[in-house]
Coordinates of C-alpha atoms (C1' of nucleotides) in Angstrom, one line a residue:
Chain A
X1 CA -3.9 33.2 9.3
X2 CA -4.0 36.6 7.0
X3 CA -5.8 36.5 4.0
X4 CA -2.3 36.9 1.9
X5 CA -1.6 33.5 2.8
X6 CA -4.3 31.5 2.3
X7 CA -4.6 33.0 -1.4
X8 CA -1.6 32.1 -2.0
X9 CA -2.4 28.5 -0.9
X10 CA -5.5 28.4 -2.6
X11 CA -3.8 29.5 -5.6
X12 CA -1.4 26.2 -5.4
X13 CA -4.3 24.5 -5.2
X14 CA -3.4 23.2 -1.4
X15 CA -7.1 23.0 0.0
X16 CA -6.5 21.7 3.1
X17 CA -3.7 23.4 6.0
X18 CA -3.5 20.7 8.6
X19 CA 0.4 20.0 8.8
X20 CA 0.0 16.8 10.0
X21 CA -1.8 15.9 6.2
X22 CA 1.8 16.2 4.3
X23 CA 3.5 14.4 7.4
X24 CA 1.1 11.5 7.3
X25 CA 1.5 11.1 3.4
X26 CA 5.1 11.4 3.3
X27 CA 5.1 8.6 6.4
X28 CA 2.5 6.4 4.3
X29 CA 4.7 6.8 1.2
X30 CA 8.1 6.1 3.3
X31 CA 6.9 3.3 5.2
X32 CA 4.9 1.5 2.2
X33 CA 8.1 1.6 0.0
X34 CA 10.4 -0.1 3.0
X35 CA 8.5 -2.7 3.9
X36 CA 8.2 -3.6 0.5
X37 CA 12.1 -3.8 0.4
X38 CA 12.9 -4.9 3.8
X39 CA 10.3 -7.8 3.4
X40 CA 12.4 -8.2 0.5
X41 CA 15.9 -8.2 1.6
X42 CA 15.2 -10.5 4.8
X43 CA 13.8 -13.1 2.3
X44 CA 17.2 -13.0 0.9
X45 CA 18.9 -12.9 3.9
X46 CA 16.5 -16.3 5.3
X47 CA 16.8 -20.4 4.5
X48 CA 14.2 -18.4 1.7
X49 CA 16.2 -16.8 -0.6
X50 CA 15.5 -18.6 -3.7
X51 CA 12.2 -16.2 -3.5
X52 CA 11.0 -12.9 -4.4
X53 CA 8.9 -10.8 -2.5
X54 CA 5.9 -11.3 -4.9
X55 CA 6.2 -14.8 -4.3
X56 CA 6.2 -14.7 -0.9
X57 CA 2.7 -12.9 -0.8
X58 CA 1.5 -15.3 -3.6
X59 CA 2.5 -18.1 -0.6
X60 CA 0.7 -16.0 1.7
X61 CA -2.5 -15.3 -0.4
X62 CA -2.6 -19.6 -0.9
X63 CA -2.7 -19.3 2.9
X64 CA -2.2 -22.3 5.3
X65 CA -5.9 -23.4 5.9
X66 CA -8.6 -23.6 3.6
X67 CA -7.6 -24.6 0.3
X68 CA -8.4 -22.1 -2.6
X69 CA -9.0 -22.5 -6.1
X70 CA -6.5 -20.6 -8.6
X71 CA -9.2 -17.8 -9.5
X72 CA -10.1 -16.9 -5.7
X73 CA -6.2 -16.6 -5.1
X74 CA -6.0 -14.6 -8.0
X75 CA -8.7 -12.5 -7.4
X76 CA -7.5 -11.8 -3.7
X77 CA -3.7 -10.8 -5.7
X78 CA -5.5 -8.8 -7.9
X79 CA -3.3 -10.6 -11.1
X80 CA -5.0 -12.5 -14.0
X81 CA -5.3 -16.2 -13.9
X82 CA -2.6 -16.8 -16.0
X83 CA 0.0 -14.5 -14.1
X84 CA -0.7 -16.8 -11.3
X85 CA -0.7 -20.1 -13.1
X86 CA 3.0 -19.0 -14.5
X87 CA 3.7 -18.5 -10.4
X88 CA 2.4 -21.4 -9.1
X89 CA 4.5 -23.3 -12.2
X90 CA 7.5 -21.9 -10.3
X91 CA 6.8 -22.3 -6.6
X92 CA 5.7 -26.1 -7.4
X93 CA 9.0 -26.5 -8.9
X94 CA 10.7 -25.0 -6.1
X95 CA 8.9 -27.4 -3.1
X96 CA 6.3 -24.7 -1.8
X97 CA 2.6 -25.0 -3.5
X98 CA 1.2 -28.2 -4.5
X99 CA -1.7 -28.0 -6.4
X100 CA -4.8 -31.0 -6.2
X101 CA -7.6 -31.3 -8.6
X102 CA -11.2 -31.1 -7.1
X103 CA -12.4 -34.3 -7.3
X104 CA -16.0 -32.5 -7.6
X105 CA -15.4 -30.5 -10.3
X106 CA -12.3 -31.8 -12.4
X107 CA -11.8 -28.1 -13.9
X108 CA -10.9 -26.8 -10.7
X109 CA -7.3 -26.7 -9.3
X110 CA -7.3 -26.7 -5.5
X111 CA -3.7 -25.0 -3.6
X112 CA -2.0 -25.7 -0.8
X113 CA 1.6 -25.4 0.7
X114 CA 3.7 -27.7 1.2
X115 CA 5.4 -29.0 4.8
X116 CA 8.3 -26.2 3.1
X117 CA 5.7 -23.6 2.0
X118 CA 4.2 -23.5 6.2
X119 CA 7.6 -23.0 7.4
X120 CA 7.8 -20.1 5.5
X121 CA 4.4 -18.6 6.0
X122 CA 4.8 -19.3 10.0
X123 CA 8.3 -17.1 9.8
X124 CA 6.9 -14.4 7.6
X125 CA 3.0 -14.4 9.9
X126 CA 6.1 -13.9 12.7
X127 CA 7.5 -10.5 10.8
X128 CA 4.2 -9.1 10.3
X129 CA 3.4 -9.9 14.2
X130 CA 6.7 -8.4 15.5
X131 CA 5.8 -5.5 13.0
X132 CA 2.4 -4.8 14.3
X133 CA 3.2 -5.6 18.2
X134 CA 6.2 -2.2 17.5
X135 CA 3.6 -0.4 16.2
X136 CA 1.4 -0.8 19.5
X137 CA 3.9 -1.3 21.5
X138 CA 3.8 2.4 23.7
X139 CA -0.3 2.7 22.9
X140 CA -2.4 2.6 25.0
X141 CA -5.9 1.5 24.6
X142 CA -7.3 4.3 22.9
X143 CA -4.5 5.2 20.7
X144 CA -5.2 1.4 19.5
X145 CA -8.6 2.3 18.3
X146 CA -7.5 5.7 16.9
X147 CA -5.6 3.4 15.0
X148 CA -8.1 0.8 13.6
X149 CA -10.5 3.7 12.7
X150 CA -7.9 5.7 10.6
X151 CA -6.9 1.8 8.6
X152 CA -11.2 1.4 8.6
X153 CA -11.4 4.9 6.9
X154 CA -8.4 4.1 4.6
X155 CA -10.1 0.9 3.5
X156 CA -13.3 2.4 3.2
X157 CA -11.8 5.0 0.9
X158 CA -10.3 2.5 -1.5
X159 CA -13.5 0.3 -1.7
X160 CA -14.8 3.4 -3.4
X161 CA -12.4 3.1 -6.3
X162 CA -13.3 -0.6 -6.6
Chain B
X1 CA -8.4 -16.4 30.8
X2 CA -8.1 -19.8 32.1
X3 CA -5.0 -21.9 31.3
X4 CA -6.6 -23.9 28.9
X5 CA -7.1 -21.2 26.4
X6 CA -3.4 -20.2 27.2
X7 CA -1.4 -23.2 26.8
X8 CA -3.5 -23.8 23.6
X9 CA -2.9 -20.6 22.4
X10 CA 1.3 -21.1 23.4
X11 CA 1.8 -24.0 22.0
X12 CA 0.2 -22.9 18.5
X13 CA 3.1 -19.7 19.2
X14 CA 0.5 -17.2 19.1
X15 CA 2.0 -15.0 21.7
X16 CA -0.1 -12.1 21.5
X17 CA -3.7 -12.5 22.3
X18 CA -4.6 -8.7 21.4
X19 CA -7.5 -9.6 18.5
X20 CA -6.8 -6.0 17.6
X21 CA -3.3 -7.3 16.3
X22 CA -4.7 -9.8 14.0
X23 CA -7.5 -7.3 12.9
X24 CA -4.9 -4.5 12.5
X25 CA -2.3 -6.9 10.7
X26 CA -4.9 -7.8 8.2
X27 CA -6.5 -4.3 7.2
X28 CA -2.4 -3.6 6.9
X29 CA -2.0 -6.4 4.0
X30 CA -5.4 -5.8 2.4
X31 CA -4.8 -1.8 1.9
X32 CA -1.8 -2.4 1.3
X33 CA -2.3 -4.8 -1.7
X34 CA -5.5 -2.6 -2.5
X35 CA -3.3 0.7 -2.4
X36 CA -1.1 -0.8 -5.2
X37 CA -3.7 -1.8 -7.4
X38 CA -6.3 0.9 -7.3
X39 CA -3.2 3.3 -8.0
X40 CA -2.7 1.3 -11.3
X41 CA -6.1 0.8 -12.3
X42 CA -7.1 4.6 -11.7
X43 CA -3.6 5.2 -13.7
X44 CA -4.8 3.5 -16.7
X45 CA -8.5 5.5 -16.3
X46 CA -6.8 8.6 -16.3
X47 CA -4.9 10.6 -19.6
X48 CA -1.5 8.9 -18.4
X49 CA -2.9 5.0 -19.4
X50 CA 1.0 4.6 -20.9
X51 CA 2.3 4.7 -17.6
X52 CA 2.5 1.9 -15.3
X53 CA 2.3 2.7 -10.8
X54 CA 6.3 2.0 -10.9
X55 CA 7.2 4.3 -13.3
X56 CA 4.8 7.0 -11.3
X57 CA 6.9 6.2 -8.2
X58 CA 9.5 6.8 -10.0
X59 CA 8.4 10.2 -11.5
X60 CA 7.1 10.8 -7.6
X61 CA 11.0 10.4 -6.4
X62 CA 12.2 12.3 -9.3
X63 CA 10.4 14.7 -7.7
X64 CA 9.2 18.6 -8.6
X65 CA 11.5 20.8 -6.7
X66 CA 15.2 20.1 -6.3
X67 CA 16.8 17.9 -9.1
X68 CA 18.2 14.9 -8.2
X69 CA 21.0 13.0 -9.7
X70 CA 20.7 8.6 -10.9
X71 CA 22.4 7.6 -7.8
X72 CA 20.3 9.5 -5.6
X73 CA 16.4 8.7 -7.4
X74 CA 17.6 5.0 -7.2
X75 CA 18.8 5.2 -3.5
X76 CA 15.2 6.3 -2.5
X77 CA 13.2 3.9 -4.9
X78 CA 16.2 0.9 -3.4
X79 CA 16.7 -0.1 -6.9
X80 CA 20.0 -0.7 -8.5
X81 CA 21.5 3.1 -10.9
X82 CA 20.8 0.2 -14.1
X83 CA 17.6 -0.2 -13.3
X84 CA 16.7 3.3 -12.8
X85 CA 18.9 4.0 -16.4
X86 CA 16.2 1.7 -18.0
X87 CA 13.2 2.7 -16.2
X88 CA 14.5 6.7 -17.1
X89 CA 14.7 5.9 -20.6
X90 CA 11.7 4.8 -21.0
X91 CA 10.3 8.0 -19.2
X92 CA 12.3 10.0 -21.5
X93 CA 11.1 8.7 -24.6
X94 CA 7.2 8.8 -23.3
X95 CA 8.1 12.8 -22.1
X96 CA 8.0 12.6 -18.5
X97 CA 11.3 13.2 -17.5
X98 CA 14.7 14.7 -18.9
X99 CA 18.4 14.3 -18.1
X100 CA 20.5 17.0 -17.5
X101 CA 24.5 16.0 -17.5
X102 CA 26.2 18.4 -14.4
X103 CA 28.4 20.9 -15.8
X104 CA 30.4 20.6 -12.2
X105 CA 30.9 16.9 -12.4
X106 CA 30.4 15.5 -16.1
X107 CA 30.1 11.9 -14.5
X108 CA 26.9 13.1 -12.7
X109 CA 23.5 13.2 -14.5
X110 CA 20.6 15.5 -13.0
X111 CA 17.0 14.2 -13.4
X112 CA 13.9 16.4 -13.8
X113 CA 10.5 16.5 -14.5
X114 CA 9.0 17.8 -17.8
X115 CA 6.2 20.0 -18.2
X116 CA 3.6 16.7 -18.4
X117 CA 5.9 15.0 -15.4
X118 CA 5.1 18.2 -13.2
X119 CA 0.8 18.1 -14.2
X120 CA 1.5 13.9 -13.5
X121 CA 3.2 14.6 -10.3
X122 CA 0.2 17.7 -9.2
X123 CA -2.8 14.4 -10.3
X124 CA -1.0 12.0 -8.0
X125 CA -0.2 14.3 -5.1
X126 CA -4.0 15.2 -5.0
X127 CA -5.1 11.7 -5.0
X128 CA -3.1 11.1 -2.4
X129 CA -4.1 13.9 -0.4
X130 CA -7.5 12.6 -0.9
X131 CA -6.6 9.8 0.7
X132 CA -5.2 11.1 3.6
X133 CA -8.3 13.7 4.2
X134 CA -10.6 10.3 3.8
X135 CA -8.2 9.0 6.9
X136 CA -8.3 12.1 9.2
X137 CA -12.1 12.8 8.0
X138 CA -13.6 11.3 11.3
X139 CA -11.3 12.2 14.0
X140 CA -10.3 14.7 15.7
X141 CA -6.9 16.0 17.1
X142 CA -6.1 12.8 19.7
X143 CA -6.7 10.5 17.7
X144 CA -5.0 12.3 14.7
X145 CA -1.9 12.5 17.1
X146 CA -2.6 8.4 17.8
X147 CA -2.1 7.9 14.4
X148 CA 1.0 10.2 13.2
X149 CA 2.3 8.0 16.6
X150 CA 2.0 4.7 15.1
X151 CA 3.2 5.6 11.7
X152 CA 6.5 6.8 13.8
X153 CA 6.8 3.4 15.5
X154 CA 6.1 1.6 12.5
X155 CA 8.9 4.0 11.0
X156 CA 11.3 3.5 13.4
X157 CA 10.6 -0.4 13.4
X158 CA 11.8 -0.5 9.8
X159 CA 14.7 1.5 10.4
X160 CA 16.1 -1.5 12.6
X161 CA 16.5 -3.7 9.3
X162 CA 18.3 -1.1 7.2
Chain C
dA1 C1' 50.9 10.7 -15.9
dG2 C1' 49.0 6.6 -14.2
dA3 C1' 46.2 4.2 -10.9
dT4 C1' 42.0 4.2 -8.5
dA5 C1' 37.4 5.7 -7.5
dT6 C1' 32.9 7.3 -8.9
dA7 C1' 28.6 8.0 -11.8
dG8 C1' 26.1 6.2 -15.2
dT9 C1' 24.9 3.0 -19.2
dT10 C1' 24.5 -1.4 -21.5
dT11 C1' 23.5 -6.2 -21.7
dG12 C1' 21.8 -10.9 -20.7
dA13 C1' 19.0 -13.6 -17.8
dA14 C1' 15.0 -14.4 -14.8
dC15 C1' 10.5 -13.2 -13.4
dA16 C1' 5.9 -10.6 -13.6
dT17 C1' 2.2 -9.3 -16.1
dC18 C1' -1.6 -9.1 -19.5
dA19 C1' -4.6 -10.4 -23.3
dA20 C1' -6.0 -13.7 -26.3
dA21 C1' -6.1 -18.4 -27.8
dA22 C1' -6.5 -23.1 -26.5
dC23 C1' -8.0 -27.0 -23.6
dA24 C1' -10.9 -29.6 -20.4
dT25 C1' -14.9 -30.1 -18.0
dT26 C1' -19.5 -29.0 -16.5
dT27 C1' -24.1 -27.2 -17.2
dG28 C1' -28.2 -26.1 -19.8
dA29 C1' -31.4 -26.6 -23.7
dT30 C1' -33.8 -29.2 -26.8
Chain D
dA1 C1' -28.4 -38.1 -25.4
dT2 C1' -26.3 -34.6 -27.8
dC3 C1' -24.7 -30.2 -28.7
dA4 C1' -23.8 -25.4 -27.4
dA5 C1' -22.5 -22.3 -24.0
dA6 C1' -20.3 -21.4 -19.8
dT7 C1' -16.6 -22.0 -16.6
dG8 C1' -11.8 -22.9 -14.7
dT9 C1' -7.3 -23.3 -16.0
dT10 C1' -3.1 -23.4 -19.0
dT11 C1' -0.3 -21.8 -22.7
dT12 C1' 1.7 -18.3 -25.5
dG13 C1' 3.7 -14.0 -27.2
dA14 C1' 4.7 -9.4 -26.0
dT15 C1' 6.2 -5.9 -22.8
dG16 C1' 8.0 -4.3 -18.3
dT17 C1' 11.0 -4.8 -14.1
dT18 C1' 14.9 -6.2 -11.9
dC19 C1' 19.7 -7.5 -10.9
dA20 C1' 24.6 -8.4 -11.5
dA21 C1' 28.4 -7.8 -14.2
dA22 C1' 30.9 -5.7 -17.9
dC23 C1' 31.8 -1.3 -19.8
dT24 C1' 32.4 3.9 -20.6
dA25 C1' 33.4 8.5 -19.2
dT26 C1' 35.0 11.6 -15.9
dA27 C1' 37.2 12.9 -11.5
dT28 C1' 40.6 12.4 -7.8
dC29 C1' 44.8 10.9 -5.6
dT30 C1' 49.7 9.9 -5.4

DNA sequence: AGATATAGTTTGAACATCAAAACATTTGAT
DNA sequence: ATCAAATGTTTTGATGTTCAAACTATATCT
């Protein structure tokens, strides 16, 4: 590299000259936005379609074993209780969350799916596995762990912003 | 393995018994989720608090260099041309963005980025660059190469569904 | 010129979201 | 035992996002 070069990078304020950097942000940003829509579109495609994809990860955040109260699944969304008491309003009325009061506490609302609500979170747990198995699919072992380290880093990273 | 553990683990459908999958699938939905948020919440920290993390995507696709036209910004953000109208308005008004009608094809409307869009768009690219350093920080070139090779098959899984 | 196609805007309806107020219940203090 | 404070949830009003469909303006085709 010459030194006319790398002033003129410095200049732009581009610190860092590994070409992989802008390929693996423009494949973080492509990828991020499509399955965002394709989650979408199959929804609309499926037996599902009276759903959006925020509902759908509302289902998925309820989950299909434990039973949570409305603040831990709205803390694990990252919405305000009442953004996901307006939700659950909606997915009760359409068959998919049922919601039980704690016996031991009366203030606390316990959810759960419906028979309806695990159908769907079995189909969509089946996307995400198909998704993850293509992704792995020609790696070998330790591509694999390459792989869990860089996701490790990325989570560590965010926790910071937390 | 013995074929207890497998025909329990067939008949529940869990076809893959790879625990990276699960582990992998998971960090996938948490950093996703945590992506979105933290990109909001620093948003509102920052000297751009009247912007929401849509209308910075949408600034993002906008874009700095070339100027892109309606059709073309909402093609990439796979939104409808109304929304985008709406969400450009807005945009407009708050001085991040201007229209420019084509002189070629009066039909056509180009979109580009103001003097504050461009200083948005410079903040946003760094953080994310940021990101992506935190990512590579700890590895070196293999298992950079593992990575770039599962953001391609994730790519390329997508790509089926479009 | 008139019909058709293309690019973008407007509008009305549904949902997402937050902050703040309201409500119900539990816990703690006296 | 009572009352105040804390906790968990719901309701409400305001703003933003999104789509489909109707509409406007311009270009292209015959």
């Amino acid at each position: 590299m010459n030194i006319k070069t790398f002033d003129y990078q410095t200049l732009l304020g581009v610190e860092n000259l590994d070409p992989n950097l802008e390929v693996i942000n423009d494949y973080l940003v492509t990828v991020f936005n499509d399955i965002l829509t394709i989650e979408e579109s199959e929804l609309k495609r499926s037996k599902f379609h009276d759903l959006s994809i925020k509902e759908m990860h509302t289902i998925n955040a309820v989950g299909m074993y434990k039973k949570k109260t409305s603040s831990e699944v709205a803390k694990e969304l990252s919405i305000t209780v009442g953004t996901l008491t307006v939700a659950i309003n909606n997915l009760v009325k359409k068959g998919y969350v049922e919601r039980i009061r704690s016996e031991d506490d009366r203030r606390v609302v316990k959810l759960g799916l419906t028979k309806k609500g695990k159908l769907l979170y079995r189909v969509h747990q089946h996307f995400h596995r198909e998704m993850v198995k293509a992704v792995l699919n020609n790696m070998d072992q330790d591509e694999g762990q390459a792989l869990l380290k860089a996701l490790e880093n990325l989570h560590d990273f965010l926790q910071l912003y937390k």
